[in-house]
């Protein structure tokens, strides 16, 4: 297996494990707590990331397009056992990306054909940044592992300025002088560390 693919899969596993750790730290009374994501509670945030993981087997393993999957993962995907729903979705996503040849193919995303390696990299970045959001929402430690932060920063820097146009991200903000990689990553995505 190519070095880049091995690293990508390792980062994906680490990012999912980190978010899993935070999901399992959510207290019973914290599901309605606010997060740095505008209009999203802790439950909304976990629901969003769970739905994102549910897409992976459909797109990567089944070769489905966004149109074919349709609204299958819209709405509440957490049900009455949100932690178990996250765990199952994360396991399935990890398995789909780790399958032999999975990262050598092209997937059909909403904006067109995309190499599966690029899709995986985007999913890693999403999990890393949302781990910070969830940490802030539940009062968990906000310092993220350096390797994941560096990966996400390298991934998002080339296209960060255009993300706010999608309406899904706040505009980038100016990081303070002497900023850390984590502060810079969060600032690119409109967040203050």
Short mmCIF file of C-alpha atoms in Angstrom, two decimals:
data_model
loop_
_atom_site.label_atom_id
_atom_site.label_comp_id
_atom_site.label_asym_id
_atom_site.label_seq_id
_atom_site.Cartn_x
_atom_site.Cartn_y
_atom_site.Cartn_z
CA UNK A 1 0.00 0.00 0.00
CA UNK A 2 1.29 3.43 -0.98
CA UNK A 3 2.68 5.58 1.86
CA UNK A 4 0.17 8.40 1.29
CA UNK A 5 -2.76 5.97 1.54
CA UNK A 6 -1.38 4.42 4.73
CA UNK A 7 -1.00 7.88 6.29
CA UNK A 8 -4.47 8.93 5.12
CA UNK A 9 -6.10 5.84 6.64
CA UNK A 10 -4.16 6.33 9.89
CA UNK A 11 -5.32 9.97 10.13
CA UNK A 12 -8.89 8.93 9.33
CA UNK A 13 -8.86 6.32 12.09
CA UNK A 14 -7.33 8.84 14.55
CA UNK A 15 -9.87 11.56 13.67
CA UNK A 16 -12.82 9.20 14.12
CA UNK A 17 -11.39 7.88 17.40
CA UNK A 18 -10.97 11.43 18.70
CA UNK A 19 -14.54 12.40 17.83
CA UNK A 20 -15.78 9.09 19.30
CA UNK A 21 -14.02 9.90 22.56
CA UNK A 22 -15.83 13.26 22.71
CA UNK A 23 -19.21 11.74 21.78
CA UNK A 24 -18.83 9.27 24.64
CA UNK A 25 -18.02 12.17 26.98
CA UNK A 26 -21.34 13.93 26.28
CA UNK A 27 -23.36 14.05 29.50
CA UNK A 28 -27.06 13.18 29.53
CA UNK A 29 -27.92 16.84 30.13
CA UNK A 30 -25.55 18.19 27.43
CA UNK A 31 -27.27 17.10 24.20
CA UNK A 32 -29.11 20.44 23.94
CA UNK A 33 -26.04 22.55 24.83
CA UNK A 34 -24.91 25.11 22.23
CA UNK A 35 -21.78 24.65 20.11
CA UNK A 36 -19.63 27.11 18.13
CA UNK A 37 -21.58 25.98 15.03
CA UNK A 38 -24.33 28.55 14.57
CA UNK A 39 -27.75 27.09 15.36
CA UNK A 40 -26.37 23.63 16.20
CA UNK A 41 -26.74 22.00 19.59
CA UNK A 42 -24.43 19.20 20.67
CA UNK A 43 -26.99 16.71 19.34
CA UNK A 44 -27.26 18.55 16.00
CA UNK A 45 -23.48 18.50 15.65
CA UNK A 46 -23.18 14.79 16.43
CA UNK A 47 -26.13 14.10 14.12
CA UNK A 48 -24.40 16.02 11.29
CA UNK A 49 -21.14 14.09 11.64
CA UNK A 50 -22.99 10.78 11.99
CA UNK A 51 -24.92 11.45 8.78
CA UNK A 52 -21.63 12.34 7.05
CA UNK A 53 -20.23 8.92 8.03
CA UNK A 54 -23.37 7.16 6.80
CA UNK A 55 -22.72 8.56 3.32
CA UNK A 56 -19.26 6.93 3.06
CA UNK A 57 -20.29 3.29 2.44
CA UNK A 58 -22.96 4.42 -0.04
CA UNK A 59 -20.53 6.56 -2.03
CA UNK A 60 -17.32 4.54 -1.64
CA UNK A 61 -18.46 0.91 -1.35
CA UNK A 62 -21.69 0.98 -3.34
CA UNK A 63 -20.56 3.60 -5.87
CA UNK A 64 -23.84 5.49 -5.48
CA UNK A 65 -24.21 9.13 -6.42
CA UNK A 66 -25.62 11.83 -4.15
CA UNK A 67 -28.78 11.83 -6.27
CA UNK A 68 -29.21 8.06 -5.87
CA UNK A 69 -28.86 8.24 -2.09
CA UNK A 70 -31.23 11.21 -2.01
CA UNK A 71 -32.54 12.21 1.41
CA UNK A 72 -31.78 8.87 3.11
CA UNK A 73 -29.56 10.55 5.71
CA UNK A 74 -31.52 13.78 6.20
CA UNK A 75 -33.12 14.52 9.55
CA UNK A 76 -32.41 12.66 12.77
CA UNK A 77 -30.06 9.72 12.27
CA UNK A 78 -29.21 9.35 15.97
CA UNK A 79 -32.48 7.97 17.29
CA UNK A 80 -32.76 7.11 20.96
CA UNK A 81 -29.16 5.90 21.28
CA UNK A 82 -26.99 8.66 19.80
CA UNK A 83 -23.67 7.25 21.00
CA UNK A 84 -24.40 3.82 19.51
CA UNK A 85 -25.59 5.42 16.25
CA UNK A 86 -22.33 7.36 15.99
CA UNK A 87 -20.23 4.27 16.78
CA UNK A 88 -21.94 2.19 14.07
CA UNK A 89 -21.65 4.95 11.44
CA UNK A 90 -17.98 5.60 12.26
CA UNK A 91 -17.14 1.87 12.06
CA UNK A 92 -18.87 1.58 8.68
CA UNK A 93 -17.08 4.65 7.28
CA UNK A 94 -13.69 3.43 8.48
CA UNK A 95 -14.33 0.00 6.96
CA UNK A 96 -15.43 1.52 3.63
CA UNK A 97 -12.32 3.70 3.25
CA UNK A 98 -9.98 0.89 4.40
CA UNK A 99 -11.31 -1.70 1.90
CA UNK A 100 -8.75 -2.78 -0.73
CA UNK A 101 -8.78 -0.33 -3.64
CA UNK A 102 -11.33 2.00 -2.04
CA UNK A 103 -9.04 5.01 -2.09
CA UNK A 104 -8.00 4.41 -5.70
CA UNK A 105 -11.46 5.11 -7.06
CA UNK A 106 -13.53 8.19 -7.83
CA UNK A 107 -16.70 9.04 -5.93
CA UNK A 108 -19.70 11.11 -7.03
CA UNK A 109 -20.14 14.03 -4.63
CA UNK A 110 -22.60 16.91 -4.83
CA UNK A 111 -20.07 19.00 -6.77
CA UNK A 112 -19.01 16.22 -9.15
CA UNK A 113 -16.49 13.41 -9.51
CA UNK A 114 -13.87 13.45 -6.76
CA UNK A 115 -10.94 11.14 -6.03
CA UNK A 116 -11.77 9.02 -2.98
CA UNK A 117 -8.48 10.15 -1.38
CA UNK A 118 -9.68 13.77 -1.54
CA UNK A 119 -13.07 12.78 -0.08
CA UNK A 120 -11.32 10.94 2.77
CA UNK A 121 -9.09 13.95 3.45
CA UNK A 122 -12.15 16.22 3.62
CA UNK A 123 -13.84 13.83 6.04
CA UNK A 124 -10.75 13.81 8.27
CA UNK A 125 -10.70 17.60 8.35
CA UNK A 126 -14.43 17.73 9.11
CA UNK A 127 -14.00 15.32 12.04
CA UNK A 128 -11.00 17.23 13.42
CA UNK A 129 -12.68 20.64 13.35
CA UNK A 130 -15.98 19.31 14.68
CA UNK A 131 -14.12 17.57 17.52
CA UNK A 132 -13.05 21.04 18.63
CA UNK A 133 -16.65 22.29 18.29
CA UNK A 134 -17.96 19.37 20.33
CA UNK A 135 -15.21 19.79 22.93
CA UNK A 136 -16.17 23.42 23.41
CA UNK A 137 -19.85 22.51 23.55
CA UNK A 138 -19.41 19.98 26.35
CA UNK A 139 -16.47 21.57 28.18
CA UNK A 140 -13.97 18.86 27.20
CA UNK A 141 -10.26 19.55 26.50
CA UNK A 142 -10.01 21.59 23.30
CA UNK A 143 -6.35 20.93 22.43
CA UNK A 144 -6.27 18.65 19.40
CA UNK A 145 -3.44 16.26 18.43
CA UNK A 146 -0.74 18.07 16.45
CA UNK A 147 -0.60 15.53 13.61
CA UNK A 148 -4.35 15.84 12.97
CA UNK A 149 -4.25 19.63 13.16
CA UNK A 150 -1.34 19.80 10.70
CA UNK A 151 -3.11 17.43 8.34
CA UNK A 152 -6.36 19.44 8.47
CA UNK A 153 -4.51 22.75 8.05
CA UNK A 154 -2.67 21.46 4.96
CA UNK A 155 -5.95 20.12 3.57
CA UNK A 156 -8.14 23.17 4.08
CA UNK A 157 -5.69 26.03 3.43
CA UNK A 158 -5.93 25.95 -0.40
CA UNK A 159 -9.72 26.31 -0.45
CA UNK A 160 -10.60 27.86 2.94
CA UNK A 161 -11.33 31.32 1.57
CA UNK A 162 -14.11 29.95 -0.65
CA UNK A 163 -15.85 27.87 2.02
CA UNK A 164 -17.94 30.71 3.46
CA UNK A 165 -19.60 31.17 0.04
CA UNK A 166 -21.28 27.78 0.58
CA UNK A 167 -23.18 29.20 3.56
CA UNK A 168 -21.98 26.25 5.66
CA UNK A 169 -18.92 27.99 7.09
CA UNK A 170 -18.30 31.34 8.75
CA UNK A 171 -15.88 33.63 6.90
CA UNK A 172 -12.20 33.23 7.85
CA UNK A 173 -10.96 35.49 10.65
CA UNK A 174 -7.51 36.94 11.23
CA UNK A 175 -5.57 34.74 13.68
CA UNK A 176 -3.65 36.49 16.46
CA UNK A 177 0.10 37.03 15.98
CA UNK A 178 2.29 34.07 16.93
CA UNK A 179 -0.63 31.78 16.36
CA UNK A 180 -0.46 28.02 16.69
CA UNK A 181 -1.41 25.62 13.91
CA UNK A 182 -4.68 24.90 15.74
CA UNK A 183 -5.53 28.60 16.09
CA UNK A 184 -4.75 29.14 12.39
CA UNK A 185 -6.88 26.15 11.34
CA UNK A 186 -9.85 27.33 13.39
CA UNK A 187 -9.45 30.94 12.16
CA UNK A 188 -9.54 29.74 8.55
CA UNK A 189 -12.92 28.21 9.34
CA UNK A 190 -14.25 31.25 11.19
CA UNK A 191 -13.59 30.03 14.74
CA UNK A 192 -11.63 31.53 17.62
CA UNK A 193 -9.48 29.15 19.67
#
